[in-house]
Each structure stands twice: as structure tokens, then as C-alpha cells.
mmCIF file of N, CA and C in Angstrom:
data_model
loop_
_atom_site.group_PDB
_atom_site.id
_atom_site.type_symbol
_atom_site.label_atom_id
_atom_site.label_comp_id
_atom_site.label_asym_id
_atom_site.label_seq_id
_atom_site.Cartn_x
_atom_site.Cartn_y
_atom_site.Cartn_z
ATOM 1 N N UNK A 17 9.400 7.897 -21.812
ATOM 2 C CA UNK A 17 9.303 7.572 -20.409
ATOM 3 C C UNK A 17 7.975 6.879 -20.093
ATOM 4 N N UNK A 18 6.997 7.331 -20.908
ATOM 5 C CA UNK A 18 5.295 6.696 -20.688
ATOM 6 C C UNK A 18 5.298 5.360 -21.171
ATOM 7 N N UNK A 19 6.232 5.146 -22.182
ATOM 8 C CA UNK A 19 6.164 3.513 -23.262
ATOM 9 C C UNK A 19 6.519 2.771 -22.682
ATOM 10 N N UNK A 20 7.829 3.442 -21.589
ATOM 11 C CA UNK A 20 8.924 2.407 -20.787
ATOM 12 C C UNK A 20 8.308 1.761 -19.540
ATOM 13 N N UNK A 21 7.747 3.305 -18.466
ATOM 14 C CA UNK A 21 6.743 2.642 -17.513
ATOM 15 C C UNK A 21 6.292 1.793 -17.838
ATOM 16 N N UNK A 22 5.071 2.038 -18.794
ATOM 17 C CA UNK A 22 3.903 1.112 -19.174
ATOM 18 C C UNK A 22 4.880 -0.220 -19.840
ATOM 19 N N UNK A 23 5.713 -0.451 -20.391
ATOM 20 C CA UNK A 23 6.100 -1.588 -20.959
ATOM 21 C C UNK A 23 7.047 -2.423 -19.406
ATOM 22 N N UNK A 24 6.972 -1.822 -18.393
ATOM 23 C CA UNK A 24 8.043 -2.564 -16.929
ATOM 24 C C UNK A 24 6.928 -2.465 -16.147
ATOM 25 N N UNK A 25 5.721 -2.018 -16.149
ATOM 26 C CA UNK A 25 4.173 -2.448 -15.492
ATOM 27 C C UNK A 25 3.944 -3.880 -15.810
ATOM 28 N N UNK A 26 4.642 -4.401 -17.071
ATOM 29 C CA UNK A 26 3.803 -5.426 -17.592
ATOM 30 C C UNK A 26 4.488 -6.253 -17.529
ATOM 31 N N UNK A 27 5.111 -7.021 -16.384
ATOM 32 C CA UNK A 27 6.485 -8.001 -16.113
ATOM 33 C C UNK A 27 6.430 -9.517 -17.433
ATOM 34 N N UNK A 28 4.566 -10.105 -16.950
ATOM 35 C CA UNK A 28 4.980 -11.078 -17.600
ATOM 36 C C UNK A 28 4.402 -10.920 -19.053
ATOM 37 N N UNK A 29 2.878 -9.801 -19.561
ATOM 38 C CA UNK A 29 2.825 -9.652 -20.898
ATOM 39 C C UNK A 29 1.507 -8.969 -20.721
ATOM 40 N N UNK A 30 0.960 -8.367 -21.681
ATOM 41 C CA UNK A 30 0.008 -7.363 -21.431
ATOM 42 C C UNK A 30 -0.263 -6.575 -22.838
ATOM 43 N N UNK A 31 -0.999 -5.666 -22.674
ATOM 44 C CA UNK A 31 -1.219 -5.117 -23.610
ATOM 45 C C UNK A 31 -0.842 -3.101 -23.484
ATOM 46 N N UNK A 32 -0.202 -2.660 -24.260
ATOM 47 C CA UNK A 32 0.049 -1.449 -24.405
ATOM 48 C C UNK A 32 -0.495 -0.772 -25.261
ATOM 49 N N UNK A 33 -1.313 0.202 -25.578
ATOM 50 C CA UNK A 33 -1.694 0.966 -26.077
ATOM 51 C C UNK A 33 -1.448 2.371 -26.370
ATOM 52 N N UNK A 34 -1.550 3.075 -27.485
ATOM 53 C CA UNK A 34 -1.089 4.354 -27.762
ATOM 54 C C UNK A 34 -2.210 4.922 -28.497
ATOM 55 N N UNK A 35 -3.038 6.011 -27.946
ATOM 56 C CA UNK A 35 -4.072 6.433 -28.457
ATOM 57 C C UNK A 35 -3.643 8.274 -28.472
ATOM 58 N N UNK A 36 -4.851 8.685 -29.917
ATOM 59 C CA UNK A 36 -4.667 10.334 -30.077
ATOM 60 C C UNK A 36 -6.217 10.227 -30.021
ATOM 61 N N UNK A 37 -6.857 11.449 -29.235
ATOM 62 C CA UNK A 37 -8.159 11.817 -29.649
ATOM 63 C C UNK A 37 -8.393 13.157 -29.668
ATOM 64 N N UNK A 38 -9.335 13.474 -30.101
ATOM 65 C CA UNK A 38 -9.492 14.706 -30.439
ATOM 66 C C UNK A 38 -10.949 15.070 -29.298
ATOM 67 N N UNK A 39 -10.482 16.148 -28.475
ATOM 68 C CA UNK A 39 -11.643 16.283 -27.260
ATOM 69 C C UNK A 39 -11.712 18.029 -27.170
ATOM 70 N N UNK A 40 -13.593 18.110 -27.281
ATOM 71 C CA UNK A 40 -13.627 19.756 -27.020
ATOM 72 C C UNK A 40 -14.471 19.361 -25.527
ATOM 73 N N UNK A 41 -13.796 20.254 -24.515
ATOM 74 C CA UNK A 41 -14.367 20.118 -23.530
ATOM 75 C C UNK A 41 -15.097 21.550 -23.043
ATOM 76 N N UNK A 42 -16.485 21.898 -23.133
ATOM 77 C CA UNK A 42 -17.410 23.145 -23.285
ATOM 78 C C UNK A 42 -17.515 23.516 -22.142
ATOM 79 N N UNK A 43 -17.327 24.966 -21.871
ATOM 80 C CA UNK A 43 -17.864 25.553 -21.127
ATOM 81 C C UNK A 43 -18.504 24.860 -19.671
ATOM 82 N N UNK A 44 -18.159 25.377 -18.665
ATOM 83 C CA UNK A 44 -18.865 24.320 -17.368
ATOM 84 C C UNK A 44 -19.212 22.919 -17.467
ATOM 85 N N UNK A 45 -17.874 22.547 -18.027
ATOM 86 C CA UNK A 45 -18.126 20.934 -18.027
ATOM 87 C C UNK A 45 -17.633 20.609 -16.540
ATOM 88 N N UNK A 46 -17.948 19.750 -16.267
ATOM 89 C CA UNK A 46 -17.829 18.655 -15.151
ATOM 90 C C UNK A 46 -15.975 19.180 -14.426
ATOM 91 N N UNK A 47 -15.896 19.710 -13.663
ATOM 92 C CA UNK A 47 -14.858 19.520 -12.957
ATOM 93 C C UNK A 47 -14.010 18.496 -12.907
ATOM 94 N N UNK A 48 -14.252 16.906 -13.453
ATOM 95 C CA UNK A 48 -13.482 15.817 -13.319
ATOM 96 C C UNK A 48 -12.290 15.922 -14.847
ATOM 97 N N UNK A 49 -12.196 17.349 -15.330
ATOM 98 C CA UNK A 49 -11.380 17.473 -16.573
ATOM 99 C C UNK A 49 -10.586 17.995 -16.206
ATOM 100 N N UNK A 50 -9.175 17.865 -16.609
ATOM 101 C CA UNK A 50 -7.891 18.275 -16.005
ATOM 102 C C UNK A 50 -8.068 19.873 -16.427
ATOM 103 N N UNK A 51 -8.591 20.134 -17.315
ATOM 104 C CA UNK A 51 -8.508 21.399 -18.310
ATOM 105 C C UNK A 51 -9.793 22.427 -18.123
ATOM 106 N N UNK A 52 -9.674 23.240 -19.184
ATOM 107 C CA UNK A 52 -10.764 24.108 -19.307
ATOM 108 C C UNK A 52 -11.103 24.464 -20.539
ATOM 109 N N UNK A 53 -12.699 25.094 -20.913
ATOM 110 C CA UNK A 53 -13.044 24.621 -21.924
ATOM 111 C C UNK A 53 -12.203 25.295 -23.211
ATOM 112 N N UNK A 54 -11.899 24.410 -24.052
ATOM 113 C CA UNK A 54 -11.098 24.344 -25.247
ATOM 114 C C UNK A 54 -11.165 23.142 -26.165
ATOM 115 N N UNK A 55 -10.683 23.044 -27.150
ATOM 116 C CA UNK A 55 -10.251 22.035 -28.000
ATOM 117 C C UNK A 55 -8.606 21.002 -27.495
ATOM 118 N N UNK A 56 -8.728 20.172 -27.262
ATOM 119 C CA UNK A 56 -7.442 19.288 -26.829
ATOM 120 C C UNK A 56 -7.043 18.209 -27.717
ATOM 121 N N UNK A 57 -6.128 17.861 -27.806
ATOM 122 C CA UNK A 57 -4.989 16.697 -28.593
ATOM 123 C C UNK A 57 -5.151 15.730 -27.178
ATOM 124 N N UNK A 58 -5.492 14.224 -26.941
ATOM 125 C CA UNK A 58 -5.391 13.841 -25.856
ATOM 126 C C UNK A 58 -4.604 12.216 -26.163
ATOM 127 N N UNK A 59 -3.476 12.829 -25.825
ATOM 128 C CA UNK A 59 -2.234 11.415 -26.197
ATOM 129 C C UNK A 59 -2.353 10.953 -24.936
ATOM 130 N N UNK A 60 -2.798 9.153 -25.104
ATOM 131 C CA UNK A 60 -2.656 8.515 -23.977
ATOM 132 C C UNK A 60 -1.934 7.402 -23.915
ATOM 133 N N UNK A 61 -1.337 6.797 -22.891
ATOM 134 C CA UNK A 61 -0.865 5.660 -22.911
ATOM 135 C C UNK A 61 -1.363 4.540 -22.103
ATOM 136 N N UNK A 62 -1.558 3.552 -22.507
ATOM 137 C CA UNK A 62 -2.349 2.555 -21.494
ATOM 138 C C UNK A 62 -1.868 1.480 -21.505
ATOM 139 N N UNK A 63 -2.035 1.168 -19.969
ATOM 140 C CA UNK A 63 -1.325 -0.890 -20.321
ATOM 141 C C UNK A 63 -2.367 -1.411 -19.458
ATOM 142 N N UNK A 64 -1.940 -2.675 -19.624
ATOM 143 C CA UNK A 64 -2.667 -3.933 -18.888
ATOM 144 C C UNK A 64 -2.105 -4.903 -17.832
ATOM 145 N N UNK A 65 -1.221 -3.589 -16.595
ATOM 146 C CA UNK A 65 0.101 -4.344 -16.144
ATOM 147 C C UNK A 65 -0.392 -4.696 -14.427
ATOM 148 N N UNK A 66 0.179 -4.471 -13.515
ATOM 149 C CA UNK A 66 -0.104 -4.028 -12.297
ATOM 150 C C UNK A 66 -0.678 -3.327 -11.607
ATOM 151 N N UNK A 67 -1.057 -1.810 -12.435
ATOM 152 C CA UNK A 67 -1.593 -0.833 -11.789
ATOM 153 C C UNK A 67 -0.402 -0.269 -10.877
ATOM 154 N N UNK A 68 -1.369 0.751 -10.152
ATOM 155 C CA UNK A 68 -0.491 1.196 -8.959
ATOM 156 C C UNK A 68 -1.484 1.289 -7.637
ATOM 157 N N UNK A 69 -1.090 0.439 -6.747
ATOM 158 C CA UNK A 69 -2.048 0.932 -5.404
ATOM 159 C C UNK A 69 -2.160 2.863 -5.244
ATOM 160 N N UNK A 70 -2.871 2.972 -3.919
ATOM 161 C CA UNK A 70 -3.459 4.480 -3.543
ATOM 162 C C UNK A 70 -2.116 5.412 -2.783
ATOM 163 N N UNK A 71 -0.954 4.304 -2.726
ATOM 164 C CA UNK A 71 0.228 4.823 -1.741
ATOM 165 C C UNK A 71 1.150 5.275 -3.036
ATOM 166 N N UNK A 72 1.161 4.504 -3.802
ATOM 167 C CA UNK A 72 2.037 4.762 -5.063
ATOM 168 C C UNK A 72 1.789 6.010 -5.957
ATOM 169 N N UNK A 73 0.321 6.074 -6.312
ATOM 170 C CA UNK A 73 -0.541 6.975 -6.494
ATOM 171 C C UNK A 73 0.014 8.249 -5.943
ATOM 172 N N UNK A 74 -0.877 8.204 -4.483
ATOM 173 C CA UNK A 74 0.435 9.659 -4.139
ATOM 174 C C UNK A 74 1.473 10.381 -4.243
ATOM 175 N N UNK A 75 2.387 9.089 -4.828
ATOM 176 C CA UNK A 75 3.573 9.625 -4.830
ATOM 177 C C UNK A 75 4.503 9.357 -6.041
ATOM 178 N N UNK A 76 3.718 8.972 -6.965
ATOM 179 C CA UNK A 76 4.100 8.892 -7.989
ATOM 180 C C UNK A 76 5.120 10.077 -8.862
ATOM 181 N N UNK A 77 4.976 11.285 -8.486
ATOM 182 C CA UNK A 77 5.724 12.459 -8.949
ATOM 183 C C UNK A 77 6.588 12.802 -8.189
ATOM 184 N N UNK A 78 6.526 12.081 -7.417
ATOM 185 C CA UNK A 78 7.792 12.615 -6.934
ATOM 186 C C UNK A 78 9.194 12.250 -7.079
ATOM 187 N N UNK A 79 10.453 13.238 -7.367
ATOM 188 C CA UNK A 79 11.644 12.561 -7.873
ATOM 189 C C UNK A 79 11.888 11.223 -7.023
ATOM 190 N N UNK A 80 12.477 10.939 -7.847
ATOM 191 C CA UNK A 80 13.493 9.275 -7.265
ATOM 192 C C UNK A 80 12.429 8.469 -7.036
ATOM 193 N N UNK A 81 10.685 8.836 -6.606
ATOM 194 C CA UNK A 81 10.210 7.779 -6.515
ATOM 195 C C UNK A 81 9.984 6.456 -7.191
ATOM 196 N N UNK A 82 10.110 5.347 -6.646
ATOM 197 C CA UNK A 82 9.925 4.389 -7.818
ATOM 198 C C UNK A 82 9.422 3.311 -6.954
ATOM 199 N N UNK A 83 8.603 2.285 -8.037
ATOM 200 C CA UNK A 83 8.341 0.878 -7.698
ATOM 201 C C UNK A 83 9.195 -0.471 -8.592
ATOM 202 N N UNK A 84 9.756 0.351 -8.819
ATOM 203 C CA UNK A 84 11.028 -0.742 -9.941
ATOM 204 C C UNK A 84 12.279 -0.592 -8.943
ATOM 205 N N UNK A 85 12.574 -2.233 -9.298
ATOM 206 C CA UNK A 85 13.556 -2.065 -8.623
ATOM 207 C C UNK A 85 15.166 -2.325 -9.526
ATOM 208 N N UNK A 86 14.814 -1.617 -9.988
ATOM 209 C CA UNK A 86 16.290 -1.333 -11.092
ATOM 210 C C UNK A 86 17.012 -0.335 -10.922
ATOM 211 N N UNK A 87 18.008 -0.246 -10.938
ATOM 212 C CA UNK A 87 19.120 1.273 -10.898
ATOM 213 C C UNK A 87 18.693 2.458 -11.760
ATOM 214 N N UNK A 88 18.785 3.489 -11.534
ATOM 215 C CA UNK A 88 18.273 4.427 -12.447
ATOM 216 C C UNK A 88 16.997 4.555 -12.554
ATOM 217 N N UNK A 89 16.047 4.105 -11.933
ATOM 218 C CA UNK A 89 14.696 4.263 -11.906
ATOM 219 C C UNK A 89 14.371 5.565 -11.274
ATOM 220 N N UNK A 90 12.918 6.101 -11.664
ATOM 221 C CA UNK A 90 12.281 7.050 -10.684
ATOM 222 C C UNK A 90 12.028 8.515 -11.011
ATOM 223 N N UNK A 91 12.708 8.916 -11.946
ATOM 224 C CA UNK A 91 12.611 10.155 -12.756
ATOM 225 C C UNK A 91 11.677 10.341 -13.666
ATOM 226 N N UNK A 92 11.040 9.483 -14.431
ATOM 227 C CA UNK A 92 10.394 9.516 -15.444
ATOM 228 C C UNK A 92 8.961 10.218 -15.004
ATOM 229 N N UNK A 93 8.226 10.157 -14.462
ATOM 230 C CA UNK A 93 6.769 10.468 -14.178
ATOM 231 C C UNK A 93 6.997 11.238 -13.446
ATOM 232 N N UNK A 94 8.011 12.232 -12.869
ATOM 233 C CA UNK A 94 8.401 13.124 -12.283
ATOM 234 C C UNK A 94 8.503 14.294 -13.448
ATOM 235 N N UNK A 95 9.611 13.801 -14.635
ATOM 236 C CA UNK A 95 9.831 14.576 -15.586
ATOM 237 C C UNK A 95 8.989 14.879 -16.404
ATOM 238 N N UNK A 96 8.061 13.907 -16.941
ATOM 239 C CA UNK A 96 7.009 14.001 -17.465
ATOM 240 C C UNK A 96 6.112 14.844 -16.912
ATOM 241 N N UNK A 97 5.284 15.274 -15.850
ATOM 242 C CA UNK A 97 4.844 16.141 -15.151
ATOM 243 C C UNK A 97 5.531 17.417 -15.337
ATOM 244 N N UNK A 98 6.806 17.710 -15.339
ATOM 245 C CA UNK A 98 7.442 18.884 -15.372
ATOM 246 C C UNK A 98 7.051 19.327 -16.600
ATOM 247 N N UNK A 99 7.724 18.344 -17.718
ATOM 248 C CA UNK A 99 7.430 18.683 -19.290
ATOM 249 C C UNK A 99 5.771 19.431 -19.797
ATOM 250 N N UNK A 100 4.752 18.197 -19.297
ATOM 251 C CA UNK A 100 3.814 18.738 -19.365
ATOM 252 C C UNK A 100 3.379 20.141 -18.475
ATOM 253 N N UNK A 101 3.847 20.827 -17.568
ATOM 254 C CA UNK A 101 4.018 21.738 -16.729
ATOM 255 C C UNK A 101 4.495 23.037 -17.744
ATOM 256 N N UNK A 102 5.214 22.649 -17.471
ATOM 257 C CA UNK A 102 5.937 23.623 -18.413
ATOM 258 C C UNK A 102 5.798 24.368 -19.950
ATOM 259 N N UNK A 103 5.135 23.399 -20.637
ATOM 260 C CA UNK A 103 4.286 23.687 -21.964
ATOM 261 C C UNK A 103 2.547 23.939 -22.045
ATOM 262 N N UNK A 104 2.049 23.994 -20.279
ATOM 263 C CA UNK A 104 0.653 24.242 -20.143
ATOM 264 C C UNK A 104 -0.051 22.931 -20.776
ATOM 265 N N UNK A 105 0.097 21.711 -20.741
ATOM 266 C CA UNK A 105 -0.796 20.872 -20.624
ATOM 267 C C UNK A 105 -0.591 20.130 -19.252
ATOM 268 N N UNK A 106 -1.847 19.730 -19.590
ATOM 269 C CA UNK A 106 -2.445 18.814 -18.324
ATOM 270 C C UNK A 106 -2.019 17.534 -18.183
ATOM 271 N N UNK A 107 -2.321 16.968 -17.309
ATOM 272 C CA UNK A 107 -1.949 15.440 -16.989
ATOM 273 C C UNK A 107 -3.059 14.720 -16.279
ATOM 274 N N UNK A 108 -3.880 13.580 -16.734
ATOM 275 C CA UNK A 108 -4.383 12.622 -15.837
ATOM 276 C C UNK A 108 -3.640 11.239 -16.019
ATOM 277 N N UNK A 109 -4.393 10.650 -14.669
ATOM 278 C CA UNK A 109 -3.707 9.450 -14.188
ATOM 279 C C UNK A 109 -5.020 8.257 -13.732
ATOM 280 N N UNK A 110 -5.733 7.308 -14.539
ATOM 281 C CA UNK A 110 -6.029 6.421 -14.124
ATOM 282 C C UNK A 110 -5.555 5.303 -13.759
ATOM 283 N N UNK A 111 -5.536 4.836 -12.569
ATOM 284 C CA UNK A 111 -4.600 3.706 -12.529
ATOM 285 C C UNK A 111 -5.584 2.852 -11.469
ATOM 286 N N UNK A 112 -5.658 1.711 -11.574
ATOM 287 C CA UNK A 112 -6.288 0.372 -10.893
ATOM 288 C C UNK A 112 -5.402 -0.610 -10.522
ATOM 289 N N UNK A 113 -5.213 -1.116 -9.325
ATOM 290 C CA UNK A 113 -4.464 -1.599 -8.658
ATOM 291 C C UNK A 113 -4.680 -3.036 -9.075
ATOM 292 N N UNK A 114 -3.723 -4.266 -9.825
ATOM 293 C CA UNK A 114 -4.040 -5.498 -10.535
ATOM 294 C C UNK A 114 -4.738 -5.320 -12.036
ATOM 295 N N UNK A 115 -5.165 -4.168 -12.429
ATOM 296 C CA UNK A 115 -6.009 -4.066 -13.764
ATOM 297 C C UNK A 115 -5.193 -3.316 -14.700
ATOM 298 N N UNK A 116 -4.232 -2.182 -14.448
ATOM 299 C CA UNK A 116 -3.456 -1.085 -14.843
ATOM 300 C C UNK A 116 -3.602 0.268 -15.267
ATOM 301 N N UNK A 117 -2.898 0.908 -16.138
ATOM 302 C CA UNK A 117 -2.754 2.627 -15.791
ATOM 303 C C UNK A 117 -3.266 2.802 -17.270
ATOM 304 N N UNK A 118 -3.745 4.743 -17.339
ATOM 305 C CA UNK A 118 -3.624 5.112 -18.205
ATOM 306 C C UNK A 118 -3.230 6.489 -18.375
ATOM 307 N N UNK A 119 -2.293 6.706 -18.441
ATOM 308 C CA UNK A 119 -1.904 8.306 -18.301
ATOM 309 C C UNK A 119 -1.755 9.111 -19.618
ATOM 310 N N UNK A 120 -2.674 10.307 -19.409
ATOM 311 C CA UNK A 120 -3.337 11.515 -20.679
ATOM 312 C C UNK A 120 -2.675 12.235 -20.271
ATOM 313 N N UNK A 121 -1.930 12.624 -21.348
ATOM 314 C CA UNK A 121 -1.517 14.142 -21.887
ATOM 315 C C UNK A 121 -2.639 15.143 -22.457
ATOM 316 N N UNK A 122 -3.182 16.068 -22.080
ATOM 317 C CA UNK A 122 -3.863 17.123 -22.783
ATOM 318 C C UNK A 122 -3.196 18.185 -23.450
ATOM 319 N N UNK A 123 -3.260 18.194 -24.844
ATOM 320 C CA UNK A 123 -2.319 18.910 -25.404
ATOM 321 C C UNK A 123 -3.231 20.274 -25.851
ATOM 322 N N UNK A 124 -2.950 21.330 -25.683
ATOM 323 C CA UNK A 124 -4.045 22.339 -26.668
ATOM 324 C C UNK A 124 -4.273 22.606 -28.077
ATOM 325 N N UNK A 125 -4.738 22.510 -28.590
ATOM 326 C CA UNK A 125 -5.270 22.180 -30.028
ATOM 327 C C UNK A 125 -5.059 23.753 -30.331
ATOM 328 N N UNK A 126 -4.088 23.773 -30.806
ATOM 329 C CA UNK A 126 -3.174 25.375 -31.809
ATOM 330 C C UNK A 126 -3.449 25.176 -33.042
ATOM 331 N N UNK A 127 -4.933 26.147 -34.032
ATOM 332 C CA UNK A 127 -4.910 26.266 -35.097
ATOM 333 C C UNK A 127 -4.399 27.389 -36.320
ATOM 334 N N UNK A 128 -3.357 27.498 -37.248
ATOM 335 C CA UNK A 128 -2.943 28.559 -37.424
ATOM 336 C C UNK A 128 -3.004 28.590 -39.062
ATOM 337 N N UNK A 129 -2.472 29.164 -39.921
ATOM 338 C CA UNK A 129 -2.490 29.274 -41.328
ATOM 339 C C UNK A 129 -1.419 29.980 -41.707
ATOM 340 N N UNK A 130 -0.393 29.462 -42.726
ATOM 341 C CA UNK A 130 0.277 30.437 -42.948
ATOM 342 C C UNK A 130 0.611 30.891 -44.346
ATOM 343 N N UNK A 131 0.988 32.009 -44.770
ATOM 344 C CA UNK A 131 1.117 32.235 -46.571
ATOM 345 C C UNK A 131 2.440 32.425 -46.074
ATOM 346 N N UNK A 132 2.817 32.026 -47.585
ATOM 347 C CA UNK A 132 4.725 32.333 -47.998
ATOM 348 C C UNK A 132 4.685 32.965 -49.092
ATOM 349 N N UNK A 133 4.917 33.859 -49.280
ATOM 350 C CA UNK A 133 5.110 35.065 -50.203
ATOM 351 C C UNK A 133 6.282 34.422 -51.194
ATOM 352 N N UNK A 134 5.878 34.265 -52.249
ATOM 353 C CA UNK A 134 6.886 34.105 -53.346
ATOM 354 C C UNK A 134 7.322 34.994 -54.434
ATOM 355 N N UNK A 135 8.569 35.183 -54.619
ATOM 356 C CA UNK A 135 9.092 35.971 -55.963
ATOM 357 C C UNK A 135 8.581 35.495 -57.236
ATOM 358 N N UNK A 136 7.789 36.395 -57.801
ATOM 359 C CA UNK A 136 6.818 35.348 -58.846
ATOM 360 C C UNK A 136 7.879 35.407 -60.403
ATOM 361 N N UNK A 137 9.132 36.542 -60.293
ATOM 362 C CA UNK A 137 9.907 36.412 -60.914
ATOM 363 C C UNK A 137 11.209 34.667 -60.497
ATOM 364 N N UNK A 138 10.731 34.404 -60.214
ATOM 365 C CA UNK A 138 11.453 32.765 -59.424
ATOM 366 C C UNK A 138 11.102 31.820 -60.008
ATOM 367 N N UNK A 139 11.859 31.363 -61.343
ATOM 368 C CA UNK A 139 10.974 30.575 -62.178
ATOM 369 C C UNK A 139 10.704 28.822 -61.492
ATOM 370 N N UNK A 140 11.737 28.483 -60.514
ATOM 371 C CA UNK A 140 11.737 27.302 -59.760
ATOM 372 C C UNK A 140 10.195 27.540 -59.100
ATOM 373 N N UNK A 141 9.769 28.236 -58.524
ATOM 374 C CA UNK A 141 8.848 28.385 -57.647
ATOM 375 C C UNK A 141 7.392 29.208 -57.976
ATOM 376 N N UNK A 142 7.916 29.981 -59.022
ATOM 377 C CA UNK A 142 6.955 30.672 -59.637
ATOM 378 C C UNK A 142 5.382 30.040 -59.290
ATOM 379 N N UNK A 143 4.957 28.759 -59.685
ATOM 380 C CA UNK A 143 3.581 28.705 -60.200
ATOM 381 C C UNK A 143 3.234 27.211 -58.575
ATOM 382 N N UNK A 144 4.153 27.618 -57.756
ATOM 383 C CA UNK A 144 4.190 26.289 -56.257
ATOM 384 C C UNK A 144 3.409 27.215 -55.289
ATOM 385 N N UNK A 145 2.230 26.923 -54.032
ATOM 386 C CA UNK A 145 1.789 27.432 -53.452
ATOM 387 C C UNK A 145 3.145 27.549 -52.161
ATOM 388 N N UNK A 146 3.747 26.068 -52.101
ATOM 389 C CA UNK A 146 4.384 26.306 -50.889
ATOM 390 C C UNK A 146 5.409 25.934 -51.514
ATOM 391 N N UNK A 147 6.800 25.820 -50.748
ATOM 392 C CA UNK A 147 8.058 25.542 -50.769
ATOM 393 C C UNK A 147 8.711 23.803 -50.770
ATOM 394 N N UNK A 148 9.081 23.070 -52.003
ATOM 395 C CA UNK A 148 8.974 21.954 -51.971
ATOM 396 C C UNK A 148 10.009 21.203 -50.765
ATOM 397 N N UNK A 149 9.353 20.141 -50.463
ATOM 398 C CA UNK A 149 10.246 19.416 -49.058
ATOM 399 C C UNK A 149 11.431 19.281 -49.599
ATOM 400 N N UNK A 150 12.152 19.222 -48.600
ATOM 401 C CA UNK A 150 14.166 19.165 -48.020
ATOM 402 C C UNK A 150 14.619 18.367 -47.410
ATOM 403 N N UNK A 151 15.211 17.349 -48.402
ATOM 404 C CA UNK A 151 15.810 16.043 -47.277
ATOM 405 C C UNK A 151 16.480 16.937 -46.248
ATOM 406 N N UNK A 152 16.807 16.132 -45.061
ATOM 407 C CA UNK A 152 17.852 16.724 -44.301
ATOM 408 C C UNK A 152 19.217 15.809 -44.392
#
């Protein structure tokens, strides 16, 4: 839904971007962070299209809203908000009116480890730390 916006921002050609960064945001940082302090995954998408004026802005989340004028428009940055809602990340929205948008996902940076206990009588697997990959 972020590729599609950003790729119908950009009527006659532009540039799209897809960025991952890796962001720890400490303790009493600056209020201008969607989040709080933690480690974040920060998937963004950016173009070089239209932007959105300060009216659009407002209302950008809201269902059916749209500035396209195509059938089926208007759900996407609605749903997206939910999605991110719903899984506890954040959402920002830079957007410049004639210059264009960039909308961050803050994802939380989940570090975990896991052992797999093997039958060491298992001569397939016997001497493998992990379990070899499985086409599907």
C-alpha cells in the first residue's frame, strides 16, 4: 500500500525509495520520536512526488479518504495505520507539499536465541547444529 501511494504521488516520474535503518532512541530523547526509548527496525518509504498539503495531512487516515481519483482508492493509509496499530509500532509522516512524503514504520527490534535439541542417536542430524532448510 506504501509502494503504491508513493508510486501514484509520482504522476509524471520521480524517485522512490525503500530504506531499513537501524535506530536506538535513549532514554529522554526529544519528544519529536514516535516511540520510546528502545532499539527500532525503521522501514521507510519515500518519493519525490506531490507531497500532500496541511488539509490532506489531516486527514490522511481516515477511511475512504483519498486524493486519487481512481475507483477503489482510500483505504490504504488508513489500513496501514491500523496494521501498524495493532502490532505496537509507530508511524511517522513527513510530507512537503510539491517536494514529497516519507512515511516510517518503527518496528521494535525483538532479540531472541534459540537451541533445538537433537537426538544425537539421529544419524541424519547427529553432528548439524540446526535443522537443514525445506523447500516448500
Amino acid at each position: 500500500a506504501l509502494i503504491e501511494n508513493a508510486h501514484d504521488a509520482m504522476p509524471e516520474s520521480g524517485t522512490l525509495t525503500l530504506a531499513t535503518t537501524l535506530v536506538e532512541v535513549a532514554a529522554g530523547a526529544p519528544e519529536s520520536y514516535a516511540v520510546g526509548a528502545g532499539h527500532y527496525v525503521v522501514l521507510t518509504v519515500a518519493d519525490t512526488g506531490v507531497g500532500m498539503s496541511e488539509s490532506d495531512q489531516s486527514k490522511m487516515f481516515e477511511p475512504y479518504y483519498s486524493t486519487k481519483q481512481r475507483a477503489g482508492a482510500g483505504l490504504s493509509l488508513a489500513a496501514v495505520s491500523g496494521i501498524a496499530k495493532q502490532h505496537g509500532w509507530a508511524m511517522t509522516v513527513d510530507s512537503v507539499e510539491g517536494s514529497g512524503t516519507a512515511i516510517s514504520l518503527y518496528l521494535p527490534l525483538v532479540t531472541y536465541s534459540a537451541t533445538m535439541l537433537l537426538d544425537s542417536d539421529d544419524e541424519d542430524y547427529a553432528d548439524l547444529e540446526t535443522l537443514p532448510a525445506r523447500s516448500a
